[in-house]
């Protein structure tokens, strides 16, 4: 594995998102002098916080899995997760609602989930579910060490015995038909394949190896931090600061100063230069801060429309995470990904964080996080025009799904469209980064060693998108500095 050359004593990390915090903790734990520059006033990056009218809203990811990765980052500075975060299991992990009126709760406990599937879909489907869990569990074990949590300098580095096992297991087939090999009911097929959207792909286009995401959030379990998801970056930043990492908030980086092929400093928009032996970049397009160079064209994931509401209404049928599947399925992926159109019959995610932590809203109130997949900004939709109308359509759809009086109960609200994501600096107006196509997967994804002493972390590099993956990207970036 290649590592940065030259001295590594002074490290400047650009961005206090989860990947930057993960890298900073590891580098500080190894004795490096670390400074983190963050243009916002708080840590978190995509895992942001919006405080509005007494409500505290998470503006980014709401599903937290694989807490061992958080513990691993904190352990690098001899800190314990339980001293910094209070995590509670989410039960059920999800509640799925279907157009025929049926519901299906997802449980991490295998026996309990098998019984749930048996009650809703029948005994044959329950047996198929258990075989599917065996498949994704084995898939996870094969992928994690050799293909996810590992730096490679060449695709040849992945030629291991586990690669042959992964091929034999069917990891390079398409996801939807692979899931159908175990699950026959369209309801369970959707429930255990929709996760490919996290990777920016339809289940019919994604490789089966991305079933590993359903292992993470439907088998390994989901937790929720007290104080909301933003408690995670606050905890990581607090632990890092305790161990000597210097955070400078409200500092925007203008460029990385490069001399003779090496970074020598980071320059802020105020003209200040911070000398650096190593620079870790976590921005969406790190090349924007480096001298001009030929850039690889990437295919980007779809985006989303996000509606955050503080509400006087509560609903007895809902859980913390609620998936509402539309009648249409395969056709809406074509609309979304290939045609660049709004889905005619969208499935959507409704998260009710106050179901787990009432302190996130005023007494007696609820908060709702409504996410609807949309095309990214390449589709050319004028969201300044479409956004208000689409907001009303989403509210009407929610009311049709059983959220009676949803619109009238709203006290405060905030909308984020693909145009807003783009204004926040997210490439192509999507918070999900480059899609995980075959040519943008594993060793073919943009690398994390940009120059002799410039390293990259975040969802745009390896291993990819999602909270567990960006935490791992910080670890892999640190390994480029420290070695394994």
GROMACS .gro file of C-alpha atoms in nm:
model
  484
    1UNK     CA    1   0.000   0.000   0.000
    2UNK     CA    2   0.133   0.342  -0.099
    3UNK     CA    3   0.157   0.606   0.173
    4UNK     CA    4   0.234   0.977   0.163
    5UNK     CA    5   0.600   1.069   0.128
    6UNK     CA    6   0.804   1.302   0.345
    7UNK     CA    7   0.725   1.437   0.692
    8UNK     CA    8   0.374   1.393   0.835
    9UNK     CA    9   0.390   1.590   1.159
   10UNK     CA   10   0.146   1.871   1.070
   11UNK     CA   11  -0.184   1.769   0.915
   12UNK     CA   12  -0.459   2.002   0.795
   13UNK     CA   13  -0.800   1.840   0.748
   14UNK     CA   14  -1.041   2.033   0.526
   15UNK     CA   15  -1.395   1.963   0.645
   16UNK     CA   16  -1.537   1.852   0.981
   17UNK     CA   17  -1.781   1.600   0.839
   18UNK     CA   18  -1.780   1.240   0.960
   19UNK     CA   19  -1.493   1.136   0.733
   20UNK     CA   20  -1.276   1.429   0.840
   21UNK     CA   21  -1.350   1.366   1.208
   22UNK     CA   22  -1.270   0.995   1.169
   23UNK     CA   23  -0.936   1.079   1.006
   24UNK     CA   24  -0.856   1.350   1.262
   25UNK     CA   25  -0.910   1.116   1.557
   26UNK     CA   26  -0.681   0.852   1.412
   27UNK     CA   27  -0.408   1.098   1.320
   28UNK     CA   28  -0.423   1.270   1.660
   29UNK     CA   29  -0.409   0.933   1.831
   30UNK     CA   30  -0.089   0.862   1.637
   31UNK     CA   31   0.072   1.182   1.764
   32UNK     CA   32   0.018   1.410   1.467
   33UNK     CA   33  -0.057   1.782   1.508
   34UNK     CA   34  -0.401   1.815   1.348
   35UNK     CA   35  -0.595   2.126   1.250
   36UNK     CA   36  -0.946   2.098   1.107
   37UNK     CA   37  -1.086   2.380   0.894
   38UNK     CA   38  -1.465   2.387   0.861
   39UNK     CA   39  -1.662   2.654   0.678
   40UNK     CA   40  -1.976   2.597   0.890
   41UNK     CA   41  -2.007   2.702   1.251
   42UNK     CA   42  -2.048   2.344   1.377
   43UNK     CA   43  -1.906   2.003   1.287
   44UNK     CA   44  -2.106   1.750   1.089
   45UNK     CA   45  -2.091   1.828   0.719
   46UNK     CA   46  -2.381   1.638   0.564
   47UNK     CA   47  -2.485   1.529   0.915
   48UNK     CA   48  -2.602   1.882   0.984
   49UNK     CA   49  -2.834   2.042   1.237
   50UNK     CA   50  -3.119   2.287   1.184
   51UNK     CA   51  -3.275   2.455   1.487
   52UNK     CA   52  -3.610   2.614   1.408
   53UNK     CA   53  -3.888   2.727   1.641
   54UNK     CA   54  -3.780   2.506   1.930
   55UNK     CA   55  -3.728   2.201   1.707
   56UNK     CA   56  -3.392   2.036   1.635
   57UNK     CA   57  -3.381   1.874   1.291
   58UNK     CA   58  -3.115   1.647   1.143
   59UNK     CA   59  -3.057   1.764   0.787
   60UNK     CA   60  -2.863   1.462   0.661
   61UNK     CA   61  -2.862   1.088   0.732
   62UNK     CA   62  -3.116   0.954   0.981
   63UNK     CA   63  -3.026   0.584   0.981
   64UNK     CA   64  -2.727   0.492   1.198
   65UNK     CA   65  -2.580   0.144   1.169
   66UNK     CA   66  -2.251  -0.026   1.260
   67UNK     CA   67  -2.179   0.168   1.584
   68UNK     CA   68  -1.861  -0.038   1.627
   69UNK     CA   69  -1.705   0.190   1.365
   70UNK     CA   70  -1.773   0.490   1.589
   71UNK     CA   71  -1.623   0.306   1.885
   72UNK     CA   72  -1.317   0.222   1.675
   73UNK     CA   73  -1.255   0.588   1.588
   74UNK     CA   74  -1.287   0.695   1.952
   75UNK     CA   75  -1.064   0.411   2.066
   76UNK     CA   76  -0.779   0.567   1.866
   77UNK     CA   77  -0.761   0.837   2.136
   78UNK     CA   78  -0.844   0.596   2.420
   79UNK     CA   79  -1.200   0.716   2.456
   80UNK     CA   80  -1.508   0.500   2.506
   81UNK     CA   81  -1.819   0.539   2.293
   82UNK     CA   82  -2.053   0.522   2.594
   83UNK     CA   83  -1.880   0.824   2.749
   84UNK     CA   84  -1.963   1.037   2.446
   85UNK     CA   85  -2.286   0.902   2.297
   86UNK     CA   86  -2.604   0.752   2.432
   87UNK     CA   87  -2.725   0.510   2.166
   88UNK     CA   88  -3.061   0.337   2.181
   89UNK     CA   89  -3.177   0.055   1.955
   90UNK     CA   90  -3.450   0.149   1.708
   91UNK     CA   91  -3.732  -0.105   1.725
   92UNK     CA   92  -3.861  -0.188   1.475
   93UNK     CA   93  -3.574  -0.093   1.247
   94UNK     CA   94  -3.828   0.007   0.981
   95UNK     CA   95  -4.201  -0.022   0.933
   96UNK     CA   96  -4.290  -0.086   0.570
   97UNK     CA   97  -4.631   0.015   0.432
   98UNK     CA   98  -4.759  -0.132   0.105
   99UNK     CA   99  -5.031  -0.019  -0.141
  100UNK     CA  100  -5.249  -0.321  -0.053
  101UNK     CA  101  -5.274  -0.198   0.307
  102UNK     CA  102  -5.036  -0.452   0.458
  103UNK     CA  103  -4.743  -0.360   0.679
  104UNK     CA  104  -4.420  -0.538   0.761
  105UNK     CA  105  -4.195  -0.454   1.055
  106UNK     CA  106  -3.822  -0.516   1.022
  107UNK     CA  107  -3.642  -0.660   1.325
  108UNK     CA  108  -3.272  -0.726   1.375
  109UNK     CA  109  -3.349  -1.044   1.568
  110UNK     CA  110  -3.353  -1.317   1.308
  111UNK     CA  111  -3.613  -1.540   1.471
  112UNK     CA  112  -3.847  -1.249   1.537
  113UNK     CA  113  -3.815  -1.124   1.181
  114UNK     CA  114  -3.873  -1.473   1.040
  115UNK     CA  115  -4.193  -1.491   1.242
  116UNK     CA  116  -4.299  -1.146   1.114
  117UNK     CA  117  -4.246  -1.260   0.755
  118UNK     CA  118  -4.429  -1.584   0.828
  119UNK     CA  119  -4.732  -1.397   0.965
  120UNK     CA  120  -4.749  -1.147   0.677
  121UNK     CA  121  -4.618  -1.343   0.378
  122UNK     CA  122  -4.638  -1.710   0.471
  123UNK     CA  123  -4.404  -1.992   0.581
  124UNK     CA  124  -4.227  -2.037   0.247
  125UNK     CA  125  -4.129  -1.670   0.243
  126UNK     CA  126  -4.002  -1.697   0.602
  127UNK     CA  127  -3.775  -1.983   0.502
  128UNK     CA  128  -3.656  -1.776   0.206
  129UNK     CA  129  -3.584  -1.485   0.442
  130UNK     CA  130  -3.365  -1.706   0.661
  131UNK     CA  131  -3.169  -1.823   0.357
  132UNK     CA  132  -3.135  -1.460   0.249
  133UNK     CA  133  -2.989  -1.365   0.588
  134UNK     CA  134  -2.734  -1.644   0.550
  135UNK     CA  135  -2.644  -1.501   0.209
  136UNK     CA  136  -2.600  -1.137   0.316
  137UNK     CA  137  -2.414  -1.236   0.633
  138UNK     CA  138  -2.164  -1.434   0.430
  139UNK     CA  139  -2.148  -1.152   0.175
  140UNK     CA  140  -2.062  -0.901   0.449
  141UNK     CA  141  -1.784  -1.121   0.587
  142UNK     CA  142  -1.631  -1.168   0.243
  143UNK     CA  143  -1.651  -0.801   0.149
  144UNK     CA  144  -1.557  -0.612   0.462
  145UNK     CA  145  -1.194  -0.705   0.512
  146UNK     CA  146  -1.079  -0.752   0.154
  147UNK     CA  147  -1.292  -0.506  -0.042
  148UNK     CA  148  -1.446  -0.239   0.183
  149UNK     CA  149  -1.209  -0.171   0.472
  150UNK     CA  150  -0.891  -0.182   0.269
  151UNK     CA  151  -0.669   0.049   0.067
  152UNK     CA  152  -0.558  -0.084  -0.270
  153UNK     CA  153  -0.332   0.070  -0.531
  154UNK     CA  154  -0.447  -0.150  -0.818
  155UNK     CA  155  -0.741  -0.376  -0.901
  156UNK     CA  156  -0.488  -0.658  -0.889
  157UNK     CA  157  -0.472  -0.601  -0.514
  158UNK     CA  158  -0.822  -0.745  -0.487
  159UNK     CA  159  -0.730  -1.076  -0.643
  160UNK     CA  160  -0.764  -1.284  -0.328
  161UNK     CA  161  -0.932  -1.615  -0.244
  162UNK     CA  162  -1.229  -1.411  -0.118
  163UNK     CA  163  -1.278  -1.262  -0.465
  164UNK     CA  164  -1.338  -1.610  -0.604
  165UNK     CA  165  -1.574  -1.682  -0.316
  166UNK     CA  166  -1.760  -1.357  -0.383
  167UNK     CA  167  -1.802  -1.449  -0.750
  168UNK     CA  168  -1.922  -1.797  -0.658
  169UNK     CA  169  -2.171  -1.650  -0.413
  170UNK     CA  170  -2.323  -1.440  -0.692
  171UNK     CA  171  -2.197  -1.102  -0.575
  172UNK     CA  172  -2.145  -0.982  -0.933
  173UNK     CA  173  -2.495  -1.067  -1.050
  174UNK     CA  174  -2.767  -0.800  -1.047
  175UNK     CA  175  -2.926  -0.730  -0.711
  176UNK     CA  176  -3.298  -0.765  -0.790
  177UNK     CA  177  -3.278  -1.115  -0.945
  178UNK     CA  178  -3.039  -1.226  -0.671
  179UNK     CA  179  -3.283  -1.117  -0.401
  180UNK     CA  180  -3.562  -1.292  -0.595
  181UNK     CA  181  -3.361  -1.612  -0.570
  182UNK     CA  182  -3.449  -1.617  -0.199
  183UNK     CA  183  -3.762  -1.402  -0.168
  184UNK     CA  184  -4.072  -1.450  -0.385
  185UNK     CA  185  -4.311  -1.196  -0.238
  186UNK     CA  186  -4.286  -0.852  -0.404
  187UNK     CA  187  -4.314  -0.691  -0.061
  188UNK     CA  188  -4.004  -0.858   0.082
  189UNK     CA  189  -3.820  -0.817  -0.248
  190UNK     CA  190  -3.868  -0.442  -0.225
  191UNK     CA  191  -3.785  -0.429   0.144
  192UNK     CA  192  -3.449  -0.599   0.095
  193UNK     CA  193  -3.346  -0.432  -0.230
  194UNK     CA  194  -3.446  -0.066  -0.197
  195UNK     CA  195  -3.111  -0.003  -0.022
  196UNK     CA  196  -2.942   0.005  -0.363
  197UNK     CA  197  -3.078   0.359  -0.388
  198UNK     CA  198  -2.828   0.456  -0.118
  199UNK     CA  199  -2.565   0.357  -0.374
  200UNK     CA  200  -2.737   0.562  -0.643
  201UNK     CA  201  -2.869   0.270  -0.848
  202UNK     CA  202  -3.187   0.081  -0.925
  203UNK     CA  203  -3.202  -0.271  -0.776
  204UNK     CA  204  -3.214  -0.389  -1.137
  205UNK     CA  205  -2.882  -0.222  -1.219
  206UNK     CA  206  -2.690  -0.255  -0.890
  207UNK     CA  207  -2.455  -0.546  -0.833
  208UNK     CA  208  -2.572  -0.804  -0.582
  209UNK     CA  209  -2.270  -0.729  -0.367
  210UNK     CA  210  -2.460  -0.414  -0.256
  211UNK     CA  211  -2.698  -0.641  -0.066
  212UNK     CA  212  -2.436  -0.585   0.203
  213UNK     CA  213  -2.617  -0.256   0.276
  214UNK     CA  214  -2.932  -0.447   0.371
  215UNK     CA  215  -2.715  -0.654   0.605
  216UNK     CA  216  -2.599  -0.337   0.777
  217UNK     CA  217  -2.942  -0.182   0.829
  218UNK     CA  218  -3.177  -0.482   0.833
  219UNK     CA  219  -2.972  -0.754   1.003
  220UNK     CA  220  -2.698  -0.586   1.209
  221UNK     CA  221  -2.949  -0.335   1.349
  222UNK     CA  222  -3.020   0.039   1.365
  223UNK     CA  223  -2.950   0.272   1.658
  224UNK     CA  224  -3.036   0.635   1.729
  225UNK     CA  225  -2.826   0.879   1.934
  226UNK     CA  226  -2.992   1.077   2.209
  227UNK     CA  227  -2.991   1.434   2.079
  228UNK     CA  228  -3.035   1.322   1.720
  229UNK     CA  229  -2.788   1.222   1.452
  230UNK     CA  230  -2.600   1.549   1.494
  231UNK     CA  231  -2.490   1.420   1.835
  232UNK     CA  232  -2.249   1.191   1.647
  233UNK     CA  233  -2.028   1.460   1.490
  234UNK     CA  234  -2.049   1.665   1.811
  235UNK     CA  235  -1.917   1.366   2.005
  236UNK     CA  236  -1.637   1.288   1.759
  237UNK     CA  237  -1.531   1.655   1.746
  238UNK     CA  238  -1.542   1.682   2.125
  239UNK     CA  239  -1.320   1.378   2.169
  240UNK     CA  240  -1.078   1.502   1.903
  241UNK     CA  241  -1.056   1.847   2.062
  242UNK     CA  242  -0.992   1.691   2.401
  243UNK     CA  243  -0.689   1.519   2.249
  244UNK     CA  244  -0.535   1.823   2.089
  245UNK     CA  245  -0.707   1.861   1.753
  246UNK     CA  246  -0.759   2.230   1.674
  247UNK     CA  247  -1.094   2.316   1.515
  248UNK     CA  248  -1.139   2.640   1.326
  249UNK     CA  249  -1.502   2.692   1.235
  250UNK     CA  250  -1.626   2.953   0.992
  251UNK     CA  251  -1.305   2.910   0.790
  252UNK     CA  252  -1.348   2.845   0.419
  253UNK     CA  253  -1.056   2.707   0.220
  254UNK     CA  254  -0.969   2.878  -0.106
  255UNK     CA  255  -0.696   2.646  -0.228
  256UNK     CA  256  -0.421   2.403  -0.143
  257UNK     CA  257  -0.081   2.556  -0.210
  258UNK     CA  258   0.122   2.309  -0.419
  259UNK     CA  259   0.492   2.347  -0.495
  260UNK     CA  260   0.688   2.093  -0.701
  261UNK     CA  261   0.403   1.842  -0.681
  262UNK     CA  262   0.361   1.863  -0.303
  263UNK     CA  263   0.118   2.053  -0.083
  264UNK     CA  264   0.294   2.301   0.141
  265UNK     CA  265   0.002   2.490   0.291
  266UNK     CA  266  -0.372   2.546   0.291
  267UNK     CA  267  -0.493   2.897   0.213
  268UNK     CA  268  -0.824   3.029   0.345
  269UNK     CA  269  -1.051   3.277   0.170
  270UNK     CA  270  -0.914   3.549   0.401
  271UNK     CA  271  -0.565   3.490   0.261
  272UNK     CA  272  -0.421   3.314   0.567
  273UNK     CA  273  -0.185   3.026   0.495
  274UNK     CA  274  -0.158   2.728   0.728
  275UNK     CA  275   0.162   2.528   0.667
  276UNK     CA  276   0.099   2.155   0.625
  277UNK     CA  277   0.304   1.840   0.582
  278UNK     CA  278  -0.013   1.651   0.485
  279UNK     CA  279  -0.354   1.771   0.369
  280UNK     CA  280  -0.673   1.562   0.402
  281UNK     CA  281  -0.952   1.685   0.173
  282UNK     CA  282  -1.312   1.586   0.238
  283UNK     CA  283  -1.483   1.824  -0.006
  284UNK     CA  284  -1.713   1.686  -0.277
  285UNK     CA  285  -1.481   1.798  -0.557
  286UNK     CA  286  -1.133   1.821  -0.403
  287UNK     CA  287  -0.981   1.904  -0.740
  288UNK     CA  288  -1.140   2.250  -0.709
  289UNK     CA  289  -0.883   2.328  -0.437
  290UNK     CA  290  -0.585   2.186  -0.628
  291UNK     CA  291  -0.398   2.306  -0.939
  292UNK     CA  292  -0.591   2.234  -1.260
  293UNK     CA  293  -0.565   1.876  -1.376
  294UNK     CA  294  -0.761   1.645  -1.602
  295UNK     CA  295  -1.069   1.526  -1.417
  296UNK     CA  296  -1.240   1.194  -1.465
  297UNK     CA  297  -1.605   1.214  -1.566
  298UNK     CA  298  -1.825   1.044  -1.312
  299UNK     CA  299  -2.186   0.935  -1.308
  300UNK     CA  300  -2.366   1.080  -1.006
  301UNK     CA  301  -2.646   0.938  -0.795
  302UNK     CA  302  -3.002   1.068  -0.801
  303UNK     CA  303  -3.083   1.333  -0.544
  304UNK     CA  304  -3.377   1.388  -0.311
  305UNK     CA  305  -3.640   1.634  -0.200
  306UNK     CA  306  -3.634   1.673   0.180
  307UNK     CA  307  -3.921   1.815   0.382
  308UNK     CA  308  -3.861   1.878   0.753
  309UNK     CA  309  -4.165   1.966   0.962
  310UNK     CA  310  -4.239   2.047   1.323
  311UNK     CA  311  -4.595   1.936   1.390
  312UNK     CA  312  -4.879   1.923   1.639
  313UNK     CA  313  -4.990   1.588   1.492
  314UNK     CA  314  -4.890   1.239   1.601
  315UNK     CA  315  -4.982   0.911   1.434
  316UNK     CA  316  -5.029   0.582   1.615
  317UNK     CA  317  -4.953   0.353   1.320
  318UNK     CA  318  -4.604   0.485   1.251
  319UNK     CA  319  -4.263   0.387   1.387
  320UNK     CA  320  -3.932   0.577   1.399
  321UNK     CA  321  -3.846   0.492   1.035
  322UNK     CA  322  -4.134   0.438   0.793
  323UNK     CA  323  -4.108   0.320   0.433
  324UNK     CA  324  -4.408   0.386   0.211
  325UNK     CA  325  -4.385   0.186  -0.111
  326UNK     CA  326  -4.576   0.300  -0.417
  327UNK     CA  327  -4.771   0.074  -0.649
  328UNK     CA  328  -4.513   0.117  -0.924
  329UNK     CA  329  -4.161  -0.012  -0.881
  330UNK     CA  330  -3.934  -0.087  -1.174
  331UNK     CA  331  -4.084   0.187  -1.393
  332UNK     CA  332  -4.016   0.464  -1.140
  333UNK     CA  333  -3.646   0.380  -1.136
  334UNK     CA  334  -3.642   0.429  -1.511
  335UNK     CA  335  -3.814   0.766  -1.468
  336UNK     CA  336  -3.577   0.872  -1.193
  337UNK     CA  337  -3.239   0.749  -1.316
  338UNK     CA  338  -3.261   0.710  -1.693
  339UNK     CA  339  -3.523   0.968  -1.791
  340UNK     CA  340  -3.437   1.236  -1.534
  341UNK     CA  341  -3.802   1.279  -1.438
  342UNK     CA  342  -3.985   1.306  -1.109
  343UNK     CA  343  -4.128   0.969  -1.015
  344UNK     CA  344  -4.494   0.935  -1.108
  345UNK     CA  345  -4.562   0.704  -0.812
  346UNK     CA  346  -4.282   0.765  -0.562
  347UNK     CA  347  -4.190   0.554  -0.264
  348UNK     CA  348  -4.078   0.766   0.028
  349UNK     CA  349  -3.916   0.757   0.371
  350UNK     CA  350  -4.079   0.924   0.671
  351UNK     CA  351  -3.866   0.942   0.983
  352UNK     CA  352  -4.022   1.046   1.314
  353UNK     CA  353  -3.717   1.107   1.539
  354UNK     CA  354  -3.928   1.233   1.830
  355UNK     CA  355  -4.066   0.880   1.856
  356UNK     CA  356  -3.727   0.792   2.007
  357UNK     CA  357  -3.621   1.127   2.154
  358UNK     CA  358  -3.905   1.368   2.247
  359UNK     CA  359  -3.647   1.631   2.350
  360UNK     CA  360  -3.595   1.714   1.980
  361UNK     CA  361  -3.927   1.904   1.974
  362UNK     CA  362  -4.124   2.127   2.212
  363UNK     CA  363  -4.333   1.940   2.467
  364UNK     CA  364  -4.622   1.757   2.303
  365UNK     CA  365  -4.494   1.816   1.949
  366UNK     CA  366  -4.350   1.585   1.683
  367UNK     CA  367  -4.090   1.627   1.409
  368UNK     CA  368  -4.098   1.457   1.069
  369UNK     CA  369  -3.827   1.403   0.809
  370UNK     CA  370  -3.979   1.323   0.470
  371UNK     CA  371  -3.741   1.215   0.193
  372UNK     CA  372  -3.849   1.160  -0.167
  373UNK     CA  373  -3.595   1.048  -0.433
  374UNK     CA  374  -3.560   1.288  -0.726
  375UNK     CA  375  -3.326   1.330  -1.023
  376UNK     CA  376  -3.008   1.525  -0.954
  377UNK     CA  377  -2.941   1.869  -1.100
  378UNK     CA  378  -2.828   1.723  -1.435
  379UNK     CA  379  -3.198   1.674  -1.517
  380UNK     CA  380  -3.238   2.051  -1.551
  381UNK     CA  381  -3.549   2.080  -1.333
  382UNK     CA  382  -3.603   2.441  -1.221
  383UNK     CA  383  -3.654   2.373  -0.852
  384UNK     CA  384  -3.716   2.738  -0.770
  385UNK     CA  385  -4.035   2.698  -0.973
  386UNK     CA  386  -4.111   2.329  -0.915
  387UNK     CA  387  -4.018   2.314  -0.545
  388UNK     CA  388  -4.325   2.486  -0.390
  389UNK     CA  389  -4.564   2.288  -0.608
  390UNK     CA  390  -4.385   1.961  -0.532
  391UNK     CA  391  -4.399   2.040  -0.160
  392UNK     CA  392  -4.778   2.055  -0.184
  393UNK     CA  393  -4.785   1.728  -0.380
  394UNK     CA  394  -4.574   1.555  -0.114
  395UNK     CA  395  -4.801   1.681   0.166
  396UNK     CA  396  -5.107   1.562  -0.026
  397UNK     CA  397  -4.947   1.223  -0.079
  398UNK     CA  398  -4.870   1.193   0.292
  399UNK     CA  399  -5.230   1.270   0.378
  400UNK     CA  400  -5.340   1.006   0.130
  401UNK     CA  401  -5.107   0.757   0.300
  402UNK     CA  402  -5.281   0.805   0.633
  403UNK     CA  403  -5.110   1.112   0.778
  404UNK     CA  404  -5.443   1.285   0.830
  405UNK     CA  405  -5.425   1.662   0.863
  406UNK     CA  406  -5.049   1.660   0.802
  407UNK     CA  407  -5.045   1.997   0.625
  408UNK     CA  408  -5.265   2.180   0.876
  409UNK     CA  409  -5.059   2.049   1.170
  410UNK     CA  410  -4.729   2.196   1.047
  411UNK     CA  411  -4.589   2.465   1.279
  412UNK     CA  412  -4.248   2.507   1.115
  413UNK     CA  413  -4.100   2.358   0.800
  414UNK     CA  414  -3.785   2.358   0.592
  415UNK     CA  415  -3.740   2.230   0.236
  416UNK     CA  416  -3.421   2.119   0.064
  417UNK     CA  417  -3.421   2.053  -0.311
  418UNK     CA  418  -3.142   1.937  -0.546
  419UNK     CA  419  -3.080   2.306  -0.622
  420UNK     CA  420  -3.024   2.367  -0.251
  421UNK     CA  421  -2.787   2.069  -0.223
  422UNK     CA  422  -2.589   2.216  -0.512
  423UNK     CA  423  -2.578   2.558  -0.347
  424UNK     CA  424  -2.434   2.385  -0.040
  425UNK     CA  425  -2.143   2.263  -0.255
  426UNK     CA  426  -2.263   1.910  -0.328
  427UNK     CA  427  -2.162   1.806  -0.678
  428UNK     CA  428  -2.449   1.765  -0.926
  429UNK     CA  429  -2.699   1.862  -0.657
  430UNK     CA  430  -2.697   1.529  -0.476
  431UNK     CA  431  -2.598   1.443  -0.120
  432UNK     CA  432  -2.528   1.084  -0.230
  433UNK     CA  433  -2.213   1.144  -0.437
  434UNK     CA  434  -2.099   0.939  -0.737
  435UNK     CA  435  -2.316   0.636  -0.810
  436UNK     CA  436  -2.177   0.292  -0.734
  437UNK     CA  437  -2.174   0.163  -1.089
  438UNK     CA  438  -1.930  -0.118  -1.166
  439UNK     CA  439  -1.675   0.132  -1.302
  440UNK     CA  440  -1.714   0.343  -0.986
  441UNK     CA  441  -1.700   0.057  -0.734
  442UNK     CA  442  -1.414  -0.062  -0.515
  443UNK     CA  443  -1.077  -0.008  -0.683
  444UNK     CA  444  -1.246   0.175  -0.972
  445UNK     CA  445  -1.389   0.442  -0.744
  446UNK     CA  446  -1.184   0.767  -0.731
  447UNK     CA  447  -0.874   0.698  -0.523
  448UNK     CA  448  -0.784   0.858  -0.193
  449UNK     CA  449  -0.419   0.947  -0.262
  450UNK     CA  450  -0.433   1.258  -0.482
  451UNK     CA  451  -0.075   1.388  -0.458
  452UNK     CA  452   0.237   1.279  -0.273
  453UNK     CA  453   0.099   1.430   0.046
  454UNK     CA  454  -0.268   1.506  -0.027
  455UNK     CA  455  -0.520   1.245   0.083
  456UNK     CA  456  -0.895   1.233   0.026
  457UNK     CA  457  -1.181   1.112   0.247
  458UNK     CA  458  -1.559   1.121   0.215
  459UNK     CA  459  -1.836   0.968   0.008
  460UNK     CA  460  -1.671   1.057  -0.324
  461UNK     CA  461  -1.380   0.822  -0.267
  462UNK     CA  462  -1.340   0.468  -0.134
  463UNK     CA  463  -1.528   0.282   0.000
  464UNK     CA  464  -1.835   0.495  -0.078
  465UNK     CA  465  -2.162   0.644   0.045
  466UNK     CA  466  -2.331   0.616   0.384
  467UNK     CA  467  -2.234   0.677   0.746
  468UNK     CA  468  -2.039   0.350   0.791
  469UNK     CA  469  -1.858   0.401   0.461
  470UNK     CA  470  -1.750   0.760   0.527
  471UNK     CA  471  -1.626   0.667   0.874
  472UNK     CA  472  -1.422   0.396   0.706
  473UNK     CA  473  -1.299   0.643   0.444
  474UNK     CA  474  -1.149   0.848   0.727
  475UNK     CA  475  -0.970   0.540   0.851
  476UNK     CA  476  -0.840   0.456   0.505
  477UNK     CA  477  -0.721   0.816   0.459
  478UNK     CA  478  -0.535   0.800   0.791
  479UNK     CA  479  -0.373   0.475   0.682
  480UNK     CA  480  -0.233   0.655   0.376
  481UNK     CA  481  -0.048   0.876   0.624
  482UNK     CA  482   0.035   0.628   0.901
  483UNK     CA  483   0.050   0.295   0.722
  484UNK     CA  484  -0.170   0.004   0.821
   0.00000   0.00000   0.00000
